[in-house]
CSV table of C-alpha atoms and ligand atoms in Angstrom, one decimal:
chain,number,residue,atom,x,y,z
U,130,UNK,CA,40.5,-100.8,197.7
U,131,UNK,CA,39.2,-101.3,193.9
U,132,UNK,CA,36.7,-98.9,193.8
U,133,UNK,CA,36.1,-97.9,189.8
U,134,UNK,CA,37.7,-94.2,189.2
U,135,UNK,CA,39.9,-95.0,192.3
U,136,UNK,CA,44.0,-95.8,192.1
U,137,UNK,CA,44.4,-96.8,195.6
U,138,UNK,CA,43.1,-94.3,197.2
U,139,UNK,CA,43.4,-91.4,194.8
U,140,UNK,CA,41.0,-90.4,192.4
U,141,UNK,CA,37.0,-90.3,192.2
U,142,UNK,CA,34.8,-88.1,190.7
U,143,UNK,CA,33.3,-85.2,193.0
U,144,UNK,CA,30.9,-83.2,190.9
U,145,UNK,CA,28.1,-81.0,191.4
U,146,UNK,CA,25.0,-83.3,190.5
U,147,UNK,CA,23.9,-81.2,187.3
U,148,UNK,CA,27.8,-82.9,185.6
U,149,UNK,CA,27.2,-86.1,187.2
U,150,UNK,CA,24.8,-87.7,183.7
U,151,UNK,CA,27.4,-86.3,181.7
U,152,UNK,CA,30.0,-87.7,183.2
U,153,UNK,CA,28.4,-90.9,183.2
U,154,UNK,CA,27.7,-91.2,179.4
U,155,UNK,CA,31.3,-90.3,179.2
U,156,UNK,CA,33.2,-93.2,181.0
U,157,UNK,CA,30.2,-95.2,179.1
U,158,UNK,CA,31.5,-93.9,175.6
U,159,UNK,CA,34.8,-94.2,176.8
U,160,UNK,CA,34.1,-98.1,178.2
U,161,UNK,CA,32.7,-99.1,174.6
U,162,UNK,CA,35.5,-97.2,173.0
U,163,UNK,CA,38.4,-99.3,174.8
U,164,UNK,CA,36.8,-102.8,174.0
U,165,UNK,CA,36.1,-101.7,170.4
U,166,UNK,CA,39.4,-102.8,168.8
U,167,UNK,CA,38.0,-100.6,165.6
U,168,UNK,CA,38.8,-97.6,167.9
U,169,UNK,CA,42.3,-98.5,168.9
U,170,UNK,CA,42.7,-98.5,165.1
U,171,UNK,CA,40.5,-95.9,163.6
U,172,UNK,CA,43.2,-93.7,166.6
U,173,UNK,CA,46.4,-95.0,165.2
U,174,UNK,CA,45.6,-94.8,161.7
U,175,UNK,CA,44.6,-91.2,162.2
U,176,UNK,CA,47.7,-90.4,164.3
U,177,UNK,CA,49.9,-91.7,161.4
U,178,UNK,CA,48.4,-89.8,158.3
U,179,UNK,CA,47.9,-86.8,160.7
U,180,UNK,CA,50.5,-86.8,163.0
U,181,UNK,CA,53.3,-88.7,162.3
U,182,UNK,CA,53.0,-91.6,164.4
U,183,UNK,CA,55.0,-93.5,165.3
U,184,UNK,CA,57.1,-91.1,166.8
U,185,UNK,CA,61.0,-92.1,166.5
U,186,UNK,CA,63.2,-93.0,169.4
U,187,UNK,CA,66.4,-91.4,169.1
U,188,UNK,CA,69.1,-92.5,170.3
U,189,UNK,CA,71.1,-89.3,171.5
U,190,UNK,CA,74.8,-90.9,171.4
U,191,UNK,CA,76.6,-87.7,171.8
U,192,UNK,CA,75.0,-86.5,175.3
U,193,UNK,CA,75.6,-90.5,176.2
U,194,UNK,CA,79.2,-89.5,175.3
U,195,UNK,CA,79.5,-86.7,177.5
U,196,UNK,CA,78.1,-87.8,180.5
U,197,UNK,CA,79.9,-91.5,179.9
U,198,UNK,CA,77.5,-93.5,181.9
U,199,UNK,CA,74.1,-94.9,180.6
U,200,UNK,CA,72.8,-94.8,176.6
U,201,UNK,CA,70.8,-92.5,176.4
U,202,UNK,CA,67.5,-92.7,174.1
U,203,UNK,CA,64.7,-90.0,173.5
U,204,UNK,CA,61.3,-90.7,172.2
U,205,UNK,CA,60.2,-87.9,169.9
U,206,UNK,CA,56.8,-87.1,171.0
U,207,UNK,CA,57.6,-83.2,169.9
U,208,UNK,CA,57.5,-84.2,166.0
U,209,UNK,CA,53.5,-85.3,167.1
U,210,UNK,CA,51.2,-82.0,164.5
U,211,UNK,CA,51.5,-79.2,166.9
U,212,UNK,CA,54.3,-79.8,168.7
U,213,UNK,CA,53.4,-82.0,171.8
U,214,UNK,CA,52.3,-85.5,172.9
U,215,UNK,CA,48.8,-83.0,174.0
U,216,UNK,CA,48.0,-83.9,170.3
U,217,UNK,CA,47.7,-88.3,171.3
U,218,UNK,CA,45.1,-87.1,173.8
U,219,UNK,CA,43.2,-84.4,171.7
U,220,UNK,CA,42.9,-86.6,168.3
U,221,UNK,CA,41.3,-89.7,170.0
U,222,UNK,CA,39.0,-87.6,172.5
U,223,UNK,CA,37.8,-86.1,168.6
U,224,UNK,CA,36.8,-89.6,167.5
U,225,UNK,CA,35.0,-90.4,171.0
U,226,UNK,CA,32.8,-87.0,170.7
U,227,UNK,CA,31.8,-87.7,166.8
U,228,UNK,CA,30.8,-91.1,168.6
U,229,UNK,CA,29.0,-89.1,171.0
U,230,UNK,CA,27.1,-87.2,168.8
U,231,UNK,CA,28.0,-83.7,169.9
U,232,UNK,CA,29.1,-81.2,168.0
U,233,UNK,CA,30.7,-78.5,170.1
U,234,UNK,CA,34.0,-78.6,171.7
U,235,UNK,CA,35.3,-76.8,175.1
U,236,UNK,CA,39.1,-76.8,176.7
U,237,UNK,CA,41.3,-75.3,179.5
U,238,UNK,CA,44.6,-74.4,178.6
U,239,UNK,CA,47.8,-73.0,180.7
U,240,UNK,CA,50.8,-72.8,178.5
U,241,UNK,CA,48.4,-72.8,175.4
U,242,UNK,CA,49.9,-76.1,174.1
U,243,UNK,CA,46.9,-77.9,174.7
U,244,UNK,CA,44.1,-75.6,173.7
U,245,UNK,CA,46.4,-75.1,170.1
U,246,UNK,CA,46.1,-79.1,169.8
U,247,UNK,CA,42.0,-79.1,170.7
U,248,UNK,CA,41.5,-76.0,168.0
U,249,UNK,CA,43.2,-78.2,165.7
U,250,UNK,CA,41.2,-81.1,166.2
U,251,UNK,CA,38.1,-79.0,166.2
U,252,UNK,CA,38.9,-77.4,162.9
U,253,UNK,CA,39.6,-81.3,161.6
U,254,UNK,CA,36.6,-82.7,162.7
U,255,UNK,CA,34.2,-79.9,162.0
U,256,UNK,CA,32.9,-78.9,166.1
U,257,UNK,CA,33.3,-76.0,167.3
U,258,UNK,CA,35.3,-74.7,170.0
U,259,UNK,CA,35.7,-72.5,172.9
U,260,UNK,CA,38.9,-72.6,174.5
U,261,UNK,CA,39.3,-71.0,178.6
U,262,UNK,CA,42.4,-69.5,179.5
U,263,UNK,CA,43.4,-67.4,182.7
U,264,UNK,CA,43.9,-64.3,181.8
U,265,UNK,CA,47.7,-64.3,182.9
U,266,UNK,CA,48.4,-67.1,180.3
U,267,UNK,CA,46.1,-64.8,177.5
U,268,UNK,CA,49.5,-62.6,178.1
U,269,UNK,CA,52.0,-64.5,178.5
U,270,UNK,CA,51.4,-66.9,175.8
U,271,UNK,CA,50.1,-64.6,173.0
U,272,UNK,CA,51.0,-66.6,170.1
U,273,UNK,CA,49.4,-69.6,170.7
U,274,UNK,CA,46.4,-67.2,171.5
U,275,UNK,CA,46.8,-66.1,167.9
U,276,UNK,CA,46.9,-69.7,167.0
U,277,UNK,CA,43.9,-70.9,168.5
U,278,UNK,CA,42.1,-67.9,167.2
U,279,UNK,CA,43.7,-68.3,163.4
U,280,UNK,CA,42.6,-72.3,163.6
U,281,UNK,CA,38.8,-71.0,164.1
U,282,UNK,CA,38.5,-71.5,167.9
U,283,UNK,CA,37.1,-69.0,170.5
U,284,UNK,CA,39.4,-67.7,173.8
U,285,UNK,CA,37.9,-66.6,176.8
U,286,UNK,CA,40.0,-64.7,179.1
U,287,UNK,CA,39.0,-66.0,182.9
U,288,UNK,CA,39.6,-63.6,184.7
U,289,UNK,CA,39.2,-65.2,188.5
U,290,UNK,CA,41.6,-66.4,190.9
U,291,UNK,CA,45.3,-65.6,190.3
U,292,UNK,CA,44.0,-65.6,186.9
U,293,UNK,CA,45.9,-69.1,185.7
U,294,UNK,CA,44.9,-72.7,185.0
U,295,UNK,CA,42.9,-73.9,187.5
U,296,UNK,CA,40.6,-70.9,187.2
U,297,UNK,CA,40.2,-72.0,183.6
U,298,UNK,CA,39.3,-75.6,184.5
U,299,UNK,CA,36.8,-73.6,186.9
U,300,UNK,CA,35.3,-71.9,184.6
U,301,UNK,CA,35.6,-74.8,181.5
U,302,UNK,CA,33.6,-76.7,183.8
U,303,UNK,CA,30.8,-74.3,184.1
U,304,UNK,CA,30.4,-73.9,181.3
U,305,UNK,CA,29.7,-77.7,180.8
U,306,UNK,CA,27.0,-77.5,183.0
U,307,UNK,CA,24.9,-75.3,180.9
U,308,UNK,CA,25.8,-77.0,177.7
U,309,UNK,CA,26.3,-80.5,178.3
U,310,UNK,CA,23.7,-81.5,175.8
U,311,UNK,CA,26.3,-80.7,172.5
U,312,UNK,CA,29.2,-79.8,174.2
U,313,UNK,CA,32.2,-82.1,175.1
U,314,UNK,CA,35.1,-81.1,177.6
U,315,UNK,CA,38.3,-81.9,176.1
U,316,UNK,CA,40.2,-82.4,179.3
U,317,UNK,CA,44.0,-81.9,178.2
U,318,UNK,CA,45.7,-84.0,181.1
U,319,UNK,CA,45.6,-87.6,182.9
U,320,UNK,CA,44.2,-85.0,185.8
U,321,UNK,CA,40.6,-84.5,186.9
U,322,UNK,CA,37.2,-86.6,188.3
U,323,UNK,CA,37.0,-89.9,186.7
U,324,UNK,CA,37.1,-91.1,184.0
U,325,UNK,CA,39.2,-88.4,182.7
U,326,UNK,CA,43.0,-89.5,184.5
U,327,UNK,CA,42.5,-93.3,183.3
U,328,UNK,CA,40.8,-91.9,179.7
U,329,UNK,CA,43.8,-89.8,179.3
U,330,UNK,CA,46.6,-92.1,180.3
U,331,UNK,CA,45.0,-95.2,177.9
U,332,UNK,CA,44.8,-92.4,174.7
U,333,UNK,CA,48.6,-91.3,175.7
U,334,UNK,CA,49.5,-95.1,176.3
U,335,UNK,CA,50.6,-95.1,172.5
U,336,UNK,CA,53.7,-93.6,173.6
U,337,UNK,CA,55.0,-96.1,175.8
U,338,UNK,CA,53.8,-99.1,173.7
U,339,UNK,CA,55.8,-97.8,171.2
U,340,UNK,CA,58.8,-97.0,173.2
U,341,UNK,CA,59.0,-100.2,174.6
U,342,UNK,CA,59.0,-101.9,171.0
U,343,UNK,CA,61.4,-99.5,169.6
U,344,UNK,CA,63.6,-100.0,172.7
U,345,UNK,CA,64.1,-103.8,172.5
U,346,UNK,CA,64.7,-103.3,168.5
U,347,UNK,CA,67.4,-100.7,168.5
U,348,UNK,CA,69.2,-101.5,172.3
U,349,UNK,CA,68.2,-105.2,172.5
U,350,UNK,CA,67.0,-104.5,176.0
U,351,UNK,CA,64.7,-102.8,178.3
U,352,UNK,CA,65.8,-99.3,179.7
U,353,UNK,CA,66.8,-99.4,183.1
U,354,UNK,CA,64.6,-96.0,184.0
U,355,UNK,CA,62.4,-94.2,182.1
U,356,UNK,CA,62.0,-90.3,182.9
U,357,UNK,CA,59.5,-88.2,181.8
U,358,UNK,CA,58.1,-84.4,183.2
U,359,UNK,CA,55.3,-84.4,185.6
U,360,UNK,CA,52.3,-81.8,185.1
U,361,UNK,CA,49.2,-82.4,185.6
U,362,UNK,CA,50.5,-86.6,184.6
U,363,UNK,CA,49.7,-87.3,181.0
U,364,UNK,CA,53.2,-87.6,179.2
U,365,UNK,CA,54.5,-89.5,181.8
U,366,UNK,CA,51.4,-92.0,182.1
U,367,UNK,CA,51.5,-92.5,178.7
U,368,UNK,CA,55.6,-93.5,178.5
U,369,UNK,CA,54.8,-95.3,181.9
U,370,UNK,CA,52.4,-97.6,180.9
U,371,UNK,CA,54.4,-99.3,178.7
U,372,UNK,CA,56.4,-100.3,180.9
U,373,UNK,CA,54.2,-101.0,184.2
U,374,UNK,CA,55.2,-104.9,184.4
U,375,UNK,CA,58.3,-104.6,183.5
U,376,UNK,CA,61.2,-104.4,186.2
U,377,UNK,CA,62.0,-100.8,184.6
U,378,UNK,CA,62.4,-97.9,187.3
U,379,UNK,CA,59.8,-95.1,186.6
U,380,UNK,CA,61.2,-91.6,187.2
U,381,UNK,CA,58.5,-88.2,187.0
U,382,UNK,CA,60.0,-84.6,187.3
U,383,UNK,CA,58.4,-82.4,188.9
U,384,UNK,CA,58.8,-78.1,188.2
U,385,UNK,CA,61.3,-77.5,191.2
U,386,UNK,CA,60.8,-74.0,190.0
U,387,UNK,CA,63.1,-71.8,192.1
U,388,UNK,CA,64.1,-74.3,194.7
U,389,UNK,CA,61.7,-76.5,197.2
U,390,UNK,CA,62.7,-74.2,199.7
U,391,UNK,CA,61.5,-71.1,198.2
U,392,UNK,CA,57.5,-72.2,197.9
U,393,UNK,CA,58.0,-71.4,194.2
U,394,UNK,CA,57.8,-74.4,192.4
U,395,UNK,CA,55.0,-77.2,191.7
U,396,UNK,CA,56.5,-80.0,193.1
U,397,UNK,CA,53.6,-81.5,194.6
U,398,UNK,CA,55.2,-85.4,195.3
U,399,UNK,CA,58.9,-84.8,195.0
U,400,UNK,CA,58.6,-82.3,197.8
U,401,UNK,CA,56.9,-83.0,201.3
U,402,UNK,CA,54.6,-79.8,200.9
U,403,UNK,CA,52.1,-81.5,199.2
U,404,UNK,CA,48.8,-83.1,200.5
U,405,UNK,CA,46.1,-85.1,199.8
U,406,UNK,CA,42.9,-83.5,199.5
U,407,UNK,CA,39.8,-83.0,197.2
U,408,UNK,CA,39.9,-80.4,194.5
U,409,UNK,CA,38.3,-79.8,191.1
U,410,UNK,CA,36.6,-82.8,191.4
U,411,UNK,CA,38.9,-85.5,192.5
U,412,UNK,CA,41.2,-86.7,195.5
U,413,UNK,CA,45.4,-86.2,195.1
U,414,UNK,CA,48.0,-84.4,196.7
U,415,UNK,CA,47.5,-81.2,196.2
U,416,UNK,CA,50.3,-78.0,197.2
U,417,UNK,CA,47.6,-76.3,199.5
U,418,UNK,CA,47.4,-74.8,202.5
U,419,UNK,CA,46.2,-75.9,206.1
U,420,UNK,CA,42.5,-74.9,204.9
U,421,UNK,CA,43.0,-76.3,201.6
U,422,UNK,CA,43.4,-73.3,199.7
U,423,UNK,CA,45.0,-73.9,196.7
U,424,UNK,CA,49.0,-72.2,196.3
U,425,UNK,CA,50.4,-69.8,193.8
U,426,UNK,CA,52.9,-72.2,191.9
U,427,UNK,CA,55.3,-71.5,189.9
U,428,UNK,CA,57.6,-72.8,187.1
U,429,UNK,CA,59.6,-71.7,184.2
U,430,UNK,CA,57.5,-74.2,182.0
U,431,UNK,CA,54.0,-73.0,182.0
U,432,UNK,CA,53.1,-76.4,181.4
U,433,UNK,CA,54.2,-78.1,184.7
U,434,UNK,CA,52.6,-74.6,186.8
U,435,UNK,CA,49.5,-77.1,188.3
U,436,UNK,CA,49.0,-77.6,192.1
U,437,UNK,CA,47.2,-81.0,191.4
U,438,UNK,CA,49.1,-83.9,190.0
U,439,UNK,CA,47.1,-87.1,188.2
U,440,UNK,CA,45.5,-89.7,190.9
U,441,UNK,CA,47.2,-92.2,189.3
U,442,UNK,CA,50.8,-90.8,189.6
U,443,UNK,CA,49.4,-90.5,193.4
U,444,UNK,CA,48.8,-94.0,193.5
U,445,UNK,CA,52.5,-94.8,192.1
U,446,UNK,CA,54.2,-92.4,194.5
U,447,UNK,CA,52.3,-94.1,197.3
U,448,UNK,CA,53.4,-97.7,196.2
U,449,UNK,CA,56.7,-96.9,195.5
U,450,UNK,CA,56.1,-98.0,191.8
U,451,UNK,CA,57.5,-94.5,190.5
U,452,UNK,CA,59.8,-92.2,192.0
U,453,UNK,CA,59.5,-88.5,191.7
U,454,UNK,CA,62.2,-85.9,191.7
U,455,UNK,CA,62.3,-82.3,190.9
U,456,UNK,CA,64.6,-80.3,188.0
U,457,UNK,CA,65.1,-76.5,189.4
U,458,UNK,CA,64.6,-73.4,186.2
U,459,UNK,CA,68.3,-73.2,186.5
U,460,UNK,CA,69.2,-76.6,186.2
U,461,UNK,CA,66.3,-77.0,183.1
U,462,UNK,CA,67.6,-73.9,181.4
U,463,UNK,CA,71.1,-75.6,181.7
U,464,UNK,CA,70.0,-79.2,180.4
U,465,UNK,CA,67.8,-77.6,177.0
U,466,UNK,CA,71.2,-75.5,176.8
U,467,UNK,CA,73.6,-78.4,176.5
U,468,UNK,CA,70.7,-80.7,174.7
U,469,UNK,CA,70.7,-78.2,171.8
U,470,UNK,CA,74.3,-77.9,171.7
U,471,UNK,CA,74.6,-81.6,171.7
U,472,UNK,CA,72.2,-83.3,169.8
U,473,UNK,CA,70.5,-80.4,168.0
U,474,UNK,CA,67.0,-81.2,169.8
U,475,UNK,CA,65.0,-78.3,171.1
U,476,UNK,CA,63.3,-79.9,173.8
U,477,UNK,CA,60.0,-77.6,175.2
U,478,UNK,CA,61.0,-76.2,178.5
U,479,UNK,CA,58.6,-78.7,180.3
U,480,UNK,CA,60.3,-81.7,178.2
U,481,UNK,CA,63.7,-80.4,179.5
U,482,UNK,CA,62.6,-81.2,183.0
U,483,UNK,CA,62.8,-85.1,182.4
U,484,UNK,CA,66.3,-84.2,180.4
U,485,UNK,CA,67.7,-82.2,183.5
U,486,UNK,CA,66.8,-85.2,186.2
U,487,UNK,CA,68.6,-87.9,183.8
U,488,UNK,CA,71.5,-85.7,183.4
U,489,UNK,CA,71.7,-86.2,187.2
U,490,UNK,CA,71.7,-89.6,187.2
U,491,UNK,CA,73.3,-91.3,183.4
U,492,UNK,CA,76.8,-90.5,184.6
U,493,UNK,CA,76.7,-92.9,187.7
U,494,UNK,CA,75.0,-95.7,185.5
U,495,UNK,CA,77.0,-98.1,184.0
U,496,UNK,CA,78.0,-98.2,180.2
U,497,UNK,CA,75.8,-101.8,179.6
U,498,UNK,CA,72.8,-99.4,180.8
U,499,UNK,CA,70.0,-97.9,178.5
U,500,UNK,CA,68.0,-95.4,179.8
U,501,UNK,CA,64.9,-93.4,177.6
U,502,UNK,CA,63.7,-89.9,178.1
U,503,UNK,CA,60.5,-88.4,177.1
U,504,UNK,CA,60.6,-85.4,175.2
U,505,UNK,CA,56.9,-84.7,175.5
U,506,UNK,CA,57.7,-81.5,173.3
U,507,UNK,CA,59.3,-79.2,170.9
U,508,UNK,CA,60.8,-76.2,172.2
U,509,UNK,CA,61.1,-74.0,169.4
U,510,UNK,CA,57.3,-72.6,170.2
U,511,UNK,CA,58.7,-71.2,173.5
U,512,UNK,CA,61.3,-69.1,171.5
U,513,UNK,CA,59.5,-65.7,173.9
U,514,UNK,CA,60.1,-67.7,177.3
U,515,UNK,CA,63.2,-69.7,176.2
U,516,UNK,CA,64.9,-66.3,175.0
U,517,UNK,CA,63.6,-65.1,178.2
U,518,UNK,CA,65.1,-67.9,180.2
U,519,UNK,CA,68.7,-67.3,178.4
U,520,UNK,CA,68.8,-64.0,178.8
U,521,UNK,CA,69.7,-63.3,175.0
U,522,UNK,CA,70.2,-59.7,174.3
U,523,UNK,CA,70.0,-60.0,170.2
U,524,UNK,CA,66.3,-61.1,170.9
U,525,UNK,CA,65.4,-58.6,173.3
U,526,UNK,CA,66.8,-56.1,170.9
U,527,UNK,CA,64.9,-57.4,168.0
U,528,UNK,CA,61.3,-57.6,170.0
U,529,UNK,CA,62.3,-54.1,171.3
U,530,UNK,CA,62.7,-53.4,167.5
U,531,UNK,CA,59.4,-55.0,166.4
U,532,UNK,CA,57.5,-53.2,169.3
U,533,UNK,CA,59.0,-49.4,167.7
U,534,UNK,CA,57.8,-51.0,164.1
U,535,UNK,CA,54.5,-51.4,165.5
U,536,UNK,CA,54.3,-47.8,167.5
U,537,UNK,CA,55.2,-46.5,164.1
D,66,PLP,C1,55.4,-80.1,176.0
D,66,PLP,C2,54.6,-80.4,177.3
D,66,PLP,N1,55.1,-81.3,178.1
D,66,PLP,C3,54.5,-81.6,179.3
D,66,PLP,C4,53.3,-80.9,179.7
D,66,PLP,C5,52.7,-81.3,181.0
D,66,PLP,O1,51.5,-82.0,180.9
D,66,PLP,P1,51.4,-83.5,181.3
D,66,PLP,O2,52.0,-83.7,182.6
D,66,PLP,O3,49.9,-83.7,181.2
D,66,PLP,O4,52.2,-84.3,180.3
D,66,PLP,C6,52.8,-79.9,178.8
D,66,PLP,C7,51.6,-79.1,179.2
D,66,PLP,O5,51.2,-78.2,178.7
D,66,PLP,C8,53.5,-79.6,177.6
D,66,PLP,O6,53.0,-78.7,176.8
């Protein structure tokens, strides 16, 4: 099957018909974009003046010491502006709009990560913007609420559903159809109808082009596996597709959450409770029930909470070309714990997902091996649900502290 929008058989682009023109002048713009070469380097120049591209890969000797199996290597994508690989994605969908010709701006956003990084772009390029964001994540994720307000954008509270992600998407998407004329829908994962999932994954594929370079320049080899989180897909396509034709084992974690058994995790193709279906406007495994409505998930990285996973990913989990594990909250807690320790890194709790599974696995590798793990992003902006996570009662007694100051 080779349908266009299709990988395998995952993918598509189910809309209501009032999205389907939009859509189409967007994998247009997004068609002349890729076989442009000016675009490719109108994007990198950007990300380098704006957001320190190339990213390093470091190579994290001391946890390779410990565990006494593989080298270990991280690619930096948390020292991208704004703290997260989301910023690849955000910057190059701002030069596609101004090619569009519209001057407005809309996003969904769980964590918040991603909605920070499309208020930045929006107050770089001059649209404005009007971010959507359950209004469980307005709470939970206050200061990048303040952020996105601070940076000029709007935040709607949506206020549907269990209140999280995928009733912002909902609701971003309405939206769209009443203003499609000006208004572009940053999408903020390799998730979604076409041509969003392969859009995403080519914008993010400066991550693994880079990788593979710096790889073969500082280890003299290719890495043996390559790990990176699994949300909705876009951190991992991008690290992926640099090495897609190479005999380089691809490894995606998934949010394990509190264990597979427990139904509170997000582990849509490293457990067997996911299936395929259609939702939001394109075919993958879902974690739904028998009538295909969609399940609470859960995870200690609000970034990795998503019942849908990208079509694409589907498509590599079906041919065996990735494989896909899970990392538990405990066992990411545990690996950003020792990570700090170790190497000084703060990897963001969804990063420390991809950390946690090659933890697992470097110490039965042998010493000649070279493995590279994606830290998609910095942790240090989760200090609330990182301090949470650790249980640190210096913290708790300072925001208890702050909270009387404010009562006052
Ligand atoms: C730091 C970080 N890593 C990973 C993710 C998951 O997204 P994706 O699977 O699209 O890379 C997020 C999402 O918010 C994030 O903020």
């Amino acid at each position: 099957m080779n349908r266009p929008g299709y990988h395998g058989r995952f993918g598509g682009a189910f809309l209501p018909e009032i999205l389907v023109a939009t859509f189409d002048q967007l994998g247009q713009a997004f068609a002349q974009a890729k076989a442009d070469p000016s675009f490719w380097q109108e994007y990198t120049e950007l990300m380098s003046t704006y957001s320190c591209r190339p990213t390093p890969l470091t190579p994290a000797d001391n946890l390779s010491r410990h565990f006494g199996g593989a080298r270990i290597f991280v690619k930096r994508e948390d020292l991208n502006h704004t703290g997260a690989h989301k910023a690849n994605n955000v910057m190059a969908q701002g030069l596609l709009v101004r090619r569009m010709g519209k001057t407005r701006v809309i996003a969904e956003t769980g964590a918040g990560q991603h909605g920070v990084a499309t208020a930045t772009m929006a107050a770089r390029f001059g649209f404005s913007c009007t971010v959507y964001m359950g209004e469980e994540d307005v709470e939970r994720q206050r200061p990048n609420v303040f952020w996105m307000q601070q940076l000029g954008a709007e935040v709607v509270p949506v206020r549907d559903g269990s209140r999280t992600l995928k009733d912002a998407i909902n609701e971003a998407l309405r939206d769209w159809a009443r203003n499609m004329d000006d208004t572009h829908y940053v999408l903020g994962t390799a998730s979604g109808p076409h041509p969003y999932p392969e859009m995403v994954a080519y914008f993010q594929s400066i991550i693994g082009l880079e990788a593979r370079k710096q790889i073969l320049a500082q280890a003299g080899k290719l890495p043996k596996r390559v790990y990176a989180c699994v949300g909705g897909g876009s951190n991992a396509m991008g690290i992926f597709s640099g090495f897609m034709d190479d005999d380089v084992e691809l490894v995606g974690v998934e949010a394990g959450g509190k264990g597979l058994g427990t139904g509170m995790h997000a582990a849509r193709l490293a457990s067997d409770q996911g299936s395929v279906g259609v939702a939001q406007g394109y075919k993958t495994y879902f974690l739904q029930d028998d009538d295909g409505q969609m399940r609470d998930t859960h995870s200690v990285a609000a970034g990795l909470d998503y019942v849908g996973v990208s079509p694409i990913l589907a498509h590599l989990h079906e041919t065996g070309r990735a494989r896909f594990e899970s990392a538990t909250d405990a066992e990411v807690v545990e690996a950003l714990r020792l990570t700090m320790r170790m190497e000084g890194l703060i990897p963001a709790l969804e990063s420390a997902h991809a950390f946690a599974q090659a933890f697992k696995e470097a110490p039965k590798l042998g010493s000649d091996d070279v493995i590279v793990i994606n830290q998609s992003g910095r942790g240090d902006k989760d200090i609330f649900t990182v301090a949470d996570a650790i249980g640190d009662p210096d913290w708790e007694r300072f925001i208890i502290k702050k909270a009387e100051a404010y009562h006052a």
